[in-house]
mmCIF file of C-alpha atoms in Angstrom:
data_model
loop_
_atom_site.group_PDB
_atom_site.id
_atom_site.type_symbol
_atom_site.label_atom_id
_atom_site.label_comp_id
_atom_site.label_asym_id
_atom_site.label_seq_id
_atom_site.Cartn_x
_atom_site.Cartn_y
_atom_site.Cartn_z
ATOM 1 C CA UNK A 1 0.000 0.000 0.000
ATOM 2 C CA UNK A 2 1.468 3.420 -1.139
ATOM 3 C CA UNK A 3 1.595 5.693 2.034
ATOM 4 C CA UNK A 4 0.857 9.660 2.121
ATOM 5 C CA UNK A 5 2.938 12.098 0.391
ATOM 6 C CA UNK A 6 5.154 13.256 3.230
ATOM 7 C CA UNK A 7 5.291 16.610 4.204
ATOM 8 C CA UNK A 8 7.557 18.706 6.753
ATOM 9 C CA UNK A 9 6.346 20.744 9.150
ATOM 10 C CA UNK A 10 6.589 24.126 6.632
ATOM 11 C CA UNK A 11 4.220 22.049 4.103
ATOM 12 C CA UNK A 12 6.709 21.538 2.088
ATOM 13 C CA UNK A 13 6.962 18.341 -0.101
ATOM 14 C CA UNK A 14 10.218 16.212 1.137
ATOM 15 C CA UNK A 15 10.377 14.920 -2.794
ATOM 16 C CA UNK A 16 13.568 12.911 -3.437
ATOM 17 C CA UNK A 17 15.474 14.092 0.056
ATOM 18 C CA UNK A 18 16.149 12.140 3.172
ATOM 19 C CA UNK A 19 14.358 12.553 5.629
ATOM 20 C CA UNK A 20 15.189 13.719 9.001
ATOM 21 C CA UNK A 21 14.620 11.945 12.417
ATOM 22 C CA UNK A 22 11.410 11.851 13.395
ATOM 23 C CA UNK A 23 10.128 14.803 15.274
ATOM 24 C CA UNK A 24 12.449 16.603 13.986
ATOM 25 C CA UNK A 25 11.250 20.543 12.015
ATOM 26 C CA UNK A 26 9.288 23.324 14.015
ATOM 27 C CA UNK A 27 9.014 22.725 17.301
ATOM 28 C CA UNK A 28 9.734 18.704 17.494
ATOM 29 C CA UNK A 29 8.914 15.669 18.966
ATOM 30 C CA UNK A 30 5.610 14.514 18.401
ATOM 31 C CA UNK A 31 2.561 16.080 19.549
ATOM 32 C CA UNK A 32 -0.360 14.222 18.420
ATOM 33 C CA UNK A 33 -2.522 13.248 21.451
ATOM 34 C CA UNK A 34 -2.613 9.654 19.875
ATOM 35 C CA UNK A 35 1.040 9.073 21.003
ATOM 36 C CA UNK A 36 1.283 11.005 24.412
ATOM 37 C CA UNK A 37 2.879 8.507 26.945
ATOM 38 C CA UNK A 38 3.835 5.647 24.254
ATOM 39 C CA UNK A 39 6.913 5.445 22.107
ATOM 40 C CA UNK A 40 7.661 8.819 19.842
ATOM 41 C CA UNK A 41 8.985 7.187 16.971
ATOM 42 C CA UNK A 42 7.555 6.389 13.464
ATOM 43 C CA UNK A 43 7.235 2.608 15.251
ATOM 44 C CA UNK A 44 4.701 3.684 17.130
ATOM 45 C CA UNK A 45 1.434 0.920 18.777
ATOM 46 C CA UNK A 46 0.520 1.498 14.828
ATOM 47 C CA UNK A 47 2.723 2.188 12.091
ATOM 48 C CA UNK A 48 5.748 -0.127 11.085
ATOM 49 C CA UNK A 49 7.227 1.951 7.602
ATOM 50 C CA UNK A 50 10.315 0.333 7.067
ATOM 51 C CA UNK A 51 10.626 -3.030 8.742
ATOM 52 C CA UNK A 52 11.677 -1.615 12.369
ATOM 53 C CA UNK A 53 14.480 -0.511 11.015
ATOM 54 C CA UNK A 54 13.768 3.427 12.470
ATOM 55 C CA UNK A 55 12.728 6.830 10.221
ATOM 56 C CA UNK A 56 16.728 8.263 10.167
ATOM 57 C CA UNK A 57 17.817 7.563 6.647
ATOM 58 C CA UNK A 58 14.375 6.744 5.108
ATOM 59 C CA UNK A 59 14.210 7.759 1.420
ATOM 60 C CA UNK A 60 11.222 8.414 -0.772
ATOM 61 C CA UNK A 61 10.285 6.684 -3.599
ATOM 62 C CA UNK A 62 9.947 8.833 -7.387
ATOM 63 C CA UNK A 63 6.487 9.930 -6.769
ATOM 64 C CA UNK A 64 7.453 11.125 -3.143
ATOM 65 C CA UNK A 65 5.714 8.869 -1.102
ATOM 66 C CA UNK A 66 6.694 6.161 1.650
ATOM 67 C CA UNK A 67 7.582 2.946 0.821
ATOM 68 C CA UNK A 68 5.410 0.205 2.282
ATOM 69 C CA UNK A 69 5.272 -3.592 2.363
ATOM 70 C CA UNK A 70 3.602 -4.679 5.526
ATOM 71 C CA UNK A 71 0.545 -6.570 4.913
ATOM 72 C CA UNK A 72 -2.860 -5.486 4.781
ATOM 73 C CA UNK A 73 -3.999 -7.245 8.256
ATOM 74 C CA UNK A 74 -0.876 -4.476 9.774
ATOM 75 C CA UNK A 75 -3.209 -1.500 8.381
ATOM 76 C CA UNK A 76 -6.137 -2.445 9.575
ATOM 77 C CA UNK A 77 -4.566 -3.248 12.714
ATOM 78 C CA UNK A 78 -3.375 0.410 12.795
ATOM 79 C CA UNK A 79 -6.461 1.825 11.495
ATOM 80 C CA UNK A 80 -8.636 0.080 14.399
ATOM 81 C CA UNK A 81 -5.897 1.018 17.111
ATOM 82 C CA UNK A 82 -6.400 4.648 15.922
ATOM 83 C CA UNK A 83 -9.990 4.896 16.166
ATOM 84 C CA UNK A 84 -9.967 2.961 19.780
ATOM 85 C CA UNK A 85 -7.606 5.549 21.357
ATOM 86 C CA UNK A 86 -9.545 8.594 19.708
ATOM 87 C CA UNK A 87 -13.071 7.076 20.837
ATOM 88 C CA UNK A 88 -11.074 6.546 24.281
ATOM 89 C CA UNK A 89 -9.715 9.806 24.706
ATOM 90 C CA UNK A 90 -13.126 11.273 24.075
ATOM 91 C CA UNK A 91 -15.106 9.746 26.002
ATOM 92 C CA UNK A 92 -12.552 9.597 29.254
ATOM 93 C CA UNK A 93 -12.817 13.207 28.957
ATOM 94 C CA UNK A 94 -14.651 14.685 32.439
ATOM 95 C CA UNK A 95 -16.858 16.907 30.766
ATOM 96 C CA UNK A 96 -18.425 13.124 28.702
ATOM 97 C CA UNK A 97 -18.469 11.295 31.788
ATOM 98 C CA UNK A 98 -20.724 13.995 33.068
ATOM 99 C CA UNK A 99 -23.248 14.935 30.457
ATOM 100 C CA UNK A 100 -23.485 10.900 29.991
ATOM 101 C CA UNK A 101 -24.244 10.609 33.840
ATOM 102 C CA UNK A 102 -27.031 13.366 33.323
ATOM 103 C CA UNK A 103 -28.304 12.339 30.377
ATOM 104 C CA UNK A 104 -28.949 8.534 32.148
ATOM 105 C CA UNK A 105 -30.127 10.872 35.011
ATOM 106 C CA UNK A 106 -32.751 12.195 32.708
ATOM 107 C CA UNK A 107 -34.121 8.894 30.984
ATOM 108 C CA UNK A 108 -34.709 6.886 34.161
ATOM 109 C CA UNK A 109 -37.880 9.488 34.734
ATOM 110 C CA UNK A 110 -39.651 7.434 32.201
ATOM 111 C CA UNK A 111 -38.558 3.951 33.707
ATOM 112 C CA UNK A 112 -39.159 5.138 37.118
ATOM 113 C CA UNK A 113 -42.778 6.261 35.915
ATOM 114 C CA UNK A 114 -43.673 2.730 34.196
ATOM 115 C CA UNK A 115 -42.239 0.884 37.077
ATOM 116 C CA UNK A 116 -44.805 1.997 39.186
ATOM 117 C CA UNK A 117 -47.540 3.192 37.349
ATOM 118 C CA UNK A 118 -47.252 1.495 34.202
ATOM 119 C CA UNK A 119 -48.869 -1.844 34.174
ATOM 120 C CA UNK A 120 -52.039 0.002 35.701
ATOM 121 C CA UNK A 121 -52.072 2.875 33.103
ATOM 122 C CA UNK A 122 -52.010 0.651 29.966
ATOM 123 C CA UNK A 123 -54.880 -1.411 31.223
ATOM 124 C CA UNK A 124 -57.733 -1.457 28.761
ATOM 125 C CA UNK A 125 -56.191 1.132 26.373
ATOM 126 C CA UNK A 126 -56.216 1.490 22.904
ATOM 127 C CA UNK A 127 -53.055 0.561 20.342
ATOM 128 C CA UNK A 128 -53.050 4.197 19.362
ATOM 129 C CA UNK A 129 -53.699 5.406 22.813
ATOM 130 C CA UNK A 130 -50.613 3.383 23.927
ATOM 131 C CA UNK A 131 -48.354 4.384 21.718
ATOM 132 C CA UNK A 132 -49.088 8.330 22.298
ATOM 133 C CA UNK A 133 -48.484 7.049 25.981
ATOM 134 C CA UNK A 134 -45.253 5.385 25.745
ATOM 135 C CA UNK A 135 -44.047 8.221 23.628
ATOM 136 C CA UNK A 136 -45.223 11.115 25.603
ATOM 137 C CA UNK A 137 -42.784 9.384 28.830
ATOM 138 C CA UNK A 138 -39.748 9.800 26.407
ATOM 139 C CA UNK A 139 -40.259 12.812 24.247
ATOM 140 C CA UNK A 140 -40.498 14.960 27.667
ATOM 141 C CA UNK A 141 -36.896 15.176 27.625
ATOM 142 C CA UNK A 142 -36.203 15.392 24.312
ATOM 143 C CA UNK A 143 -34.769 19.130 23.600
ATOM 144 C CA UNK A 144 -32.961 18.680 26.746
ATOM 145 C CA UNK A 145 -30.597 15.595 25.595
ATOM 146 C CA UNK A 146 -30.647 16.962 21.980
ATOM 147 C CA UNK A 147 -29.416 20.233 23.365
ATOM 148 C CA UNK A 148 -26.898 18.580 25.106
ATOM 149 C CA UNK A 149 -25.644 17.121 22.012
ATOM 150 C CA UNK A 150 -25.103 20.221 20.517
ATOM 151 C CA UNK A 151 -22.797 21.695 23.200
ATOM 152 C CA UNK A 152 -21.141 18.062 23.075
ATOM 153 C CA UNK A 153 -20.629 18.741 18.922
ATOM 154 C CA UNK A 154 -19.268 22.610 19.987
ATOM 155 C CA UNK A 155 -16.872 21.240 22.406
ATOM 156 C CA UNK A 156 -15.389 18.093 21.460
ATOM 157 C CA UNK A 157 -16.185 16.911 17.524
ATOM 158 C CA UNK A 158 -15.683 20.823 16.299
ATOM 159 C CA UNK A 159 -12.249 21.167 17.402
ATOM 160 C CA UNK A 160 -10.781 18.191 16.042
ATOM 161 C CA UNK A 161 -9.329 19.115 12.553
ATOM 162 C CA UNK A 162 -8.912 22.887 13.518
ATOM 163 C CA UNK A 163 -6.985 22.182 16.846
ATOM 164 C CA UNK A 164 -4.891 19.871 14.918
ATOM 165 C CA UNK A 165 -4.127 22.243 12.108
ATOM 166 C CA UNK A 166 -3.216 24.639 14.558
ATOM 167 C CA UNK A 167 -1.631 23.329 16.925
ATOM 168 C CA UNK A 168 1.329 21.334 14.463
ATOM 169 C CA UNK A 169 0.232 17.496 14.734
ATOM 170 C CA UNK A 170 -1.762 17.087 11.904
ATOM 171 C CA UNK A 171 1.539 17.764 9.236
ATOM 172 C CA UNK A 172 3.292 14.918 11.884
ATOM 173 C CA UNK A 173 0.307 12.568 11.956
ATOM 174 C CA UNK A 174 -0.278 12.788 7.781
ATOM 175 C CA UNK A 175 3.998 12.118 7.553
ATOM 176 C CA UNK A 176 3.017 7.842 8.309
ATOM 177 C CA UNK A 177 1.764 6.148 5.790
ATOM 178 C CA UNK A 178 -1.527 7.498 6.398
ATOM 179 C CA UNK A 179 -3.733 8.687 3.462
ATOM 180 C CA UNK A 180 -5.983 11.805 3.926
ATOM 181 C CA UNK A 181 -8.956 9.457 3.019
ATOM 182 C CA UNK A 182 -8.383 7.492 6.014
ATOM 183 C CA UNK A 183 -7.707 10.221 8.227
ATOM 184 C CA UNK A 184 -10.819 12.110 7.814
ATOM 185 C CA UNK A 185 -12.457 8.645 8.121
ATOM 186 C CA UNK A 186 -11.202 8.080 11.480
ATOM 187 C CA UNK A 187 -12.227 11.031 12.460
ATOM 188 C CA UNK A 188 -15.359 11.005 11.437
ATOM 189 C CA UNK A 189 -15.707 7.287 12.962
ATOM 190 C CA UNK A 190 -14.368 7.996 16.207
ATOM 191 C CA UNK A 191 -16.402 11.003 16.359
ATOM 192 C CA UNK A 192 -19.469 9.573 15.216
ATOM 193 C CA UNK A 193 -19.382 6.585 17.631
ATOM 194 C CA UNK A 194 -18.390 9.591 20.590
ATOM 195 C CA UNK A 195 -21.873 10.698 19.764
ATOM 196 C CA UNK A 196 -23.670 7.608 19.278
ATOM 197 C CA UNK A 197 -22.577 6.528 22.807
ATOM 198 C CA UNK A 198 -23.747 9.890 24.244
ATOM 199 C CA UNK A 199 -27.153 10.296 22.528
ATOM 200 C CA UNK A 200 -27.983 6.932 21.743
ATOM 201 C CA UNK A 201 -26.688 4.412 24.276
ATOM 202 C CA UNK A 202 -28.780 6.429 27.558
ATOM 203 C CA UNK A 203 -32.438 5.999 25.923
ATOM 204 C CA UNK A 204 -31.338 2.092 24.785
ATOM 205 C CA UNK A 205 -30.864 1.116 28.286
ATOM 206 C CA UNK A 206 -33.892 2.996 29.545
ATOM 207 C CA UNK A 207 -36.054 1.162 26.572
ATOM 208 C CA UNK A 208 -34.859 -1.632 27.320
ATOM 209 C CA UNK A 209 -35.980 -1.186 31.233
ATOM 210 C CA UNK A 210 -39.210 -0.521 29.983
ATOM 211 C CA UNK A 211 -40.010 -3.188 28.267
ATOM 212 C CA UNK A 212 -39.395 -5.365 30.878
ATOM 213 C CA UNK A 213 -42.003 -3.330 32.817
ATOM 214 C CA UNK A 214 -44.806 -3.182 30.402
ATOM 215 C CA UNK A 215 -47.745 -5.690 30.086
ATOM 216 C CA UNK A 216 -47.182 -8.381 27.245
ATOM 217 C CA UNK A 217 -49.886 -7.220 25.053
ATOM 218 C CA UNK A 218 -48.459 -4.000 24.401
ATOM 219 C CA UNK A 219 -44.521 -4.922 24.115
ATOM 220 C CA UNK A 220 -44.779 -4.442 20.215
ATOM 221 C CA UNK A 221 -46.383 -1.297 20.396
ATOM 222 C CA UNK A 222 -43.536 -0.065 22.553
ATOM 223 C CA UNK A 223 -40.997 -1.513 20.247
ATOM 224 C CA UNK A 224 -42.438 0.232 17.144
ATOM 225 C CA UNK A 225 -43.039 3.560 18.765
ATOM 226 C CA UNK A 226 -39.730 3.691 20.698
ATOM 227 C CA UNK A 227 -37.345 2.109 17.777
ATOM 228 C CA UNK A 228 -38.610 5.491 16.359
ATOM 229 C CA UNK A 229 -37.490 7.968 18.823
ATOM 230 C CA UNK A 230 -33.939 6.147 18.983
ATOM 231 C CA UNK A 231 -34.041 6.505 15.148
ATOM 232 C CA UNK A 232 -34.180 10.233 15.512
ATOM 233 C CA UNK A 233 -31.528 10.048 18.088
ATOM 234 C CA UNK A 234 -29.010 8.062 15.559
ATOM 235 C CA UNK A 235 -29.986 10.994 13.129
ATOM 236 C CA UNK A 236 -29.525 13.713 15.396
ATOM 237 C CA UNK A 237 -26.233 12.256 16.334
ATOM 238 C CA UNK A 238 -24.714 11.637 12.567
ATOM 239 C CA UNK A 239 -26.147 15.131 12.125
ATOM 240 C CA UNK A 240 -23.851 16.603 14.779
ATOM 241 C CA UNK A 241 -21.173 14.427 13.710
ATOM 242 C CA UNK A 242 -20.908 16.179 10.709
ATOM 243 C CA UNK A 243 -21.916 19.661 11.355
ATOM 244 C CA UNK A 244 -18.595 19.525 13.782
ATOM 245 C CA UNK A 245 -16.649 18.466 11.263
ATOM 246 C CA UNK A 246 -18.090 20.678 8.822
ATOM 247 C CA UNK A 247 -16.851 23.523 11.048
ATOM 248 C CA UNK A 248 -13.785 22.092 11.950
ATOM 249 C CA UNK A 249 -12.441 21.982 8.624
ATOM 250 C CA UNK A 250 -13.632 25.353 7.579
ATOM 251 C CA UNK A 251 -12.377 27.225 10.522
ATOM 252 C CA UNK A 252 -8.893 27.991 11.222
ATOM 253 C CA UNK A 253 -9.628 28.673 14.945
ATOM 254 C CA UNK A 254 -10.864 25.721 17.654
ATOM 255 C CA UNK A 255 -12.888 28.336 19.425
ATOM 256 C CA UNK A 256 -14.572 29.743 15.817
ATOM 257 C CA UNK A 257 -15.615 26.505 14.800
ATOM 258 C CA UNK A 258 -17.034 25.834 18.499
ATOM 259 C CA UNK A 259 -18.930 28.829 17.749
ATOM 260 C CA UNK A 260 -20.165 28.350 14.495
ATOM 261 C CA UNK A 261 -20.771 24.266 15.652
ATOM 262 C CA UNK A 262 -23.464 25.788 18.698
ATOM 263 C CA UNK A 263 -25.475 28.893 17.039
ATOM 264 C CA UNK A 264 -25.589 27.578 13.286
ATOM 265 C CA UNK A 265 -28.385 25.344 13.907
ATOM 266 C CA UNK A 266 -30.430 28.566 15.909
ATOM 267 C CA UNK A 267 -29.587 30.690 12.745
ATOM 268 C CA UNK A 268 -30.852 28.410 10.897
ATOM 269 C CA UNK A 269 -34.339 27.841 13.185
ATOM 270 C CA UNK A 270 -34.433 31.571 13.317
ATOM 271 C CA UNK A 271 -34.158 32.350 9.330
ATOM 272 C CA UNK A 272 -36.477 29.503 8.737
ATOM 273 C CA UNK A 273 -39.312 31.651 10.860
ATOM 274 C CA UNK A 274 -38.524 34.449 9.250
ATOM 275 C CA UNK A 275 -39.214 32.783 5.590
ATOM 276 C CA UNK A 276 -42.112 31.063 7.001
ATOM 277 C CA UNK A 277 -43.681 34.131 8.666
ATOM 278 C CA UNK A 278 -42.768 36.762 5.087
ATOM 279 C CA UNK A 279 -43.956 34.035 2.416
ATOM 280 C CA UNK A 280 -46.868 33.205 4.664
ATOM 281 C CA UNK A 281 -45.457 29.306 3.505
ATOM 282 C CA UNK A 282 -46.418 26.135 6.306
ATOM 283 C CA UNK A 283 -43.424 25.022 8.267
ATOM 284 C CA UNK A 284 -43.037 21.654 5.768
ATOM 285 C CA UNK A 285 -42.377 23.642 2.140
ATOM 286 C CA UNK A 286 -39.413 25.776 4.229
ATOM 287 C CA UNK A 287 -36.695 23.746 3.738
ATOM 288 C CA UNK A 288 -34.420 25.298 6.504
ATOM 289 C CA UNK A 289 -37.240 25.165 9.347
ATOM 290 C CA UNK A 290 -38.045 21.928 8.243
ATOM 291 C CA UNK A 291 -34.235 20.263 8.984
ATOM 292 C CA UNK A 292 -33.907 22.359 12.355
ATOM 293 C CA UNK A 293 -37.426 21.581 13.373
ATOM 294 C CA UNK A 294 -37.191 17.886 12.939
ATOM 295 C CA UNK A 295 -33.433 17.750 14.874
ATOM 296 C CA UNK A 296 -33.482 20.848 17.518
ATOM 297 C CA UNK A 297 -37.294 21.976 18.399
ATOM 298 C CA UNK A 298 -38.910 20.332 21.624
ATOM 299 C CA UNK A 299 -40.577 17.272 21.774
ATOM 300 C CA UNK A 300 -44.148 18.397 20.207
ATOM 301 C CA UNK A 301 -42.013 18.399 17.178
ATOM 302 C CA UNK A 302 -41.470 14.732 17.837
ATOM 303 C CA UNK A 303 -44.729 13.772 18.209
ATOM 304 C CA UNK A 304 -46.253 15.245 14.781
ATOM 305 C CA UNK A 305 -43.582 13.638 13.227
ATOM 306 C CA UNK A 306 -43.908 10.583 14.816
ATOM 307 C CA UNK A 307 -48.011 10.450 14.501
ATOM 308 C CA UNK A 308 -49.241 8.552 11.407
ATOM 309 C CA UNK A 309 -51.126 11.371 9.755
ATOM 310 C CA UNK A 310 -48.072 13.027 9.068
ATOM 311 C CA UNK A 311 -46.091 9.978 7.312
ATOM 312 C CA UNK A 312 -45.168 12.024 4.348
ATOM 313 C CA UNK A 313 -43.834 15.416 6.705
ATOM 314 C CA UNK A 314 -41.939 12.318 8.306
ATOM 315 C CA UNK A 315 -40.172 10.964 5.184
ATOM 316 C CA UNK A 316 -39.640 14.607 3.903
ATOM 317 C CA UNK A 317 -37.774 15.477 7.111
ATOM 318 C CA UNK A 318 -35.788 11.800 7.354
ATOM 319 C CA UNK A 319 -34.567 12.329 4.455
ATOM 320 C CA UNK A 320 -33.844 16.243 4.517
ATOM 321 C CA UNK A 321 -31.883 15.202 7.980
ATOM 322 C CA UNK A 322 -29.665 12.411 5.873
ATOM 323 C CA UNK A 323 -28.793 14.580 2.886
ATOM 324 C CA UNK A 324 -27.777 17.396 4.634
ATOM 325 C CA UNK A 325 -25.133 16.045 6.532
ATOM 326 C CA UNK A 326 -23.883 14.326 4.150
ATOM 327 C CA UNK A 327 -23.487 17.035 1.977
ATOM 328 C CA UNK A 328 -21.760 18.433 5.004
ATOM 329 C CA UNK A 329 -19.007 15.532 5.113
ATOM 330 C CA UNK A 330 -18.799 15.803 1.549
ATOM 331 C CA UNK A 331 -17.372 19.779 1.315
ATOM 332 C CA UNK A 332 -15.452 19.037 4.769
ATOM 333 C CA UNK A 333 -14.084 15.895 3.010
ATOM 334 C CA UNK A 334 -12.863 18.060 0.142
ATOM 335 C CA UNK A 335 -11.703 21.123 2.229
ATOM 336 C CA UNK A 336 -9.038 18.492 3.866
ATOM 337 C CA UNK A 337 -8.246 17.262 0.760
ATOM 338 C CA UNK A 338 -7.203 20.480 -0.852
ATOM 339 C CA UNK A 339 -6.180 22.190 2.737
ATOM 340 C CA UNK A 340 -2.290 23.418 1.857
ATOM 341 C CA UNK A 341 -1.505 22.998 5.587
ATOM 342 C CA UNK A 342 -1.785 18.964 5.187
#
């Protein structure tokens, strides 16, 4: 496998020259958070260029590029090792440990509730009647965890390319035999799966609590209405995924595309009323209301679009909430690609 074009720390292309030891250029040693506290050379727990044989004296090939021979098991063993340590470091982080202990906080409310009221208040109702119940004990806390999500996004996935760019490691990190393809798509794996825990993980335990407190007769009901809410979870947490790194690789600045990560979704929300309000259009032929309605408005939101009637507003908005983001990873895909820095 043909490794990245290496780079020094200037940017500039190390074509047909030896290259130094590593950690050598601006400022030295490596700083990647990836290899704090393990070894600091290229034969780190996942890269192996040359055979063991060190980085001093290491030529490039004609095209400028890093020889490699090590099998293909070796990358993926790298690759995985990568995107364990990144989901590690993110979710070891203090500030993850406790929005995850709130957010568990919040969803035992609705397991509490059916623990003691339950059986009794599903008694002789209605399918439709139970499913508006069951989803009425989840949606109550809706905004709040999706809210939470966004200030997770701000503070941890935005920062990730910009903070790197910044900072030095990224020009140190791309200098393995690591492609910018597969960077970006540990990044956006690690990050994703930083979310999923977050967003998704709390209301999967607490459904799965209160199921085991519900009568028999209505178990499928509850497994049909609340497969749905953890369906817009999963959304709302590949949406955030890549609205962080959306900002993170068009911002220079950490803090700027924390910013941009937190009040582009209000903007939004707040431009969509606007158009709304001046065509005198309803809320599902705006296209901008109809995205941050679906993934940031409380849970009433939730409930039209989880109510039959509205099947089609649904499937408009499910699919709205898909394309966008990836149209997101898509330009912050390409802005890596072409960034000069890398």
């Amino acid at each position: 496998m043909r490794g990245h074009r290496l780079q020094d720390t200037y940017g500039a292309s190390k074509r047909g020259r030896t290259l130094p030891p590593y950690g050598g250029g601006r400022g030295g040693g490596c700083c990647s958070e990836i290899c704090k506290g393990r070894d600091q050379g290229p034969d780190g727990p996942f890269l192996r260029t040359d055979g063991g044989g060190g980085w001093d004296g290491m030529r490039l090939d004609k095209r400028g590029y890093v020889p490699y021979s090590g099998p293909r098991l070796s990358i993926l063993k790298r690759d995985l090792t990568y995107l364990f340590l990144e989901v590690k470091n993110m979710l070891l982080k203090k500030r993850s440990i406790v929005v995850l202990v709130f957010i568990l906080f919040l969803m035992s409310f609705p397991v509490i509730t059916s623990l003691t009221i339950g059986e009794f208040m599903f008694a002789g109702m209605k399918q439709e009647e139970v499913n508006q119940a069951i989803l009425s004990q989840y949606v109550e806390f809706s905004f709040i965890i999706l809210f939470l999500g966004l200030v997770l996004s701000a503070i941890t996935v935005a920062p990730r390319i910009s903070e790197e760019v910044k900072g030095g490691p990224l020009p140190l990190i791309l200098s393995r035999p690591i492609t910018r393809d597969e960077y970006f798509l540990l990044k956006f794996s690690s990050s994703f799966l930083y979310m999923f825990t977050l967003i998704c993980v709390p209301p999967l335990l607490s459904v799965l609590l209160f199921m085991g407190s519900l009568p028999p007769s209505v178990h499928f009901s509850a497994l049909y209405v609340l497969s749905r809410v953890l369906a817009i979870y999963l959304i709302y947490a590949f949406f955030l995924t890549a609205l962080g790194l959306f900002s993170s690789s068009l911002m220079g600045s950490p803090t700027s595309a924390s910013l941009f990560t937190f009040f582009l979704p209000w903007i939004t929300e707040f431009v969509g009323g606007i158009l709304r309000a001046t065509l005198d259009l309803p809320q599902k032929y705006t296209l901008i209301s109809l995205i941050s309605g679906t993934l940031l408005r409380s849970s009433s939101g939730f409930v039209e679009n989880l109510k039959g009637s509205s099947l089609t507003l649904w499937h408009q908005a499910l699919a709205l909430a898909i394309l966008l983001p990836v149209l997101m990873l898509f330009t912050a895909y390409t802005v890596v690609k072409e960034r000069q820095e890398v």
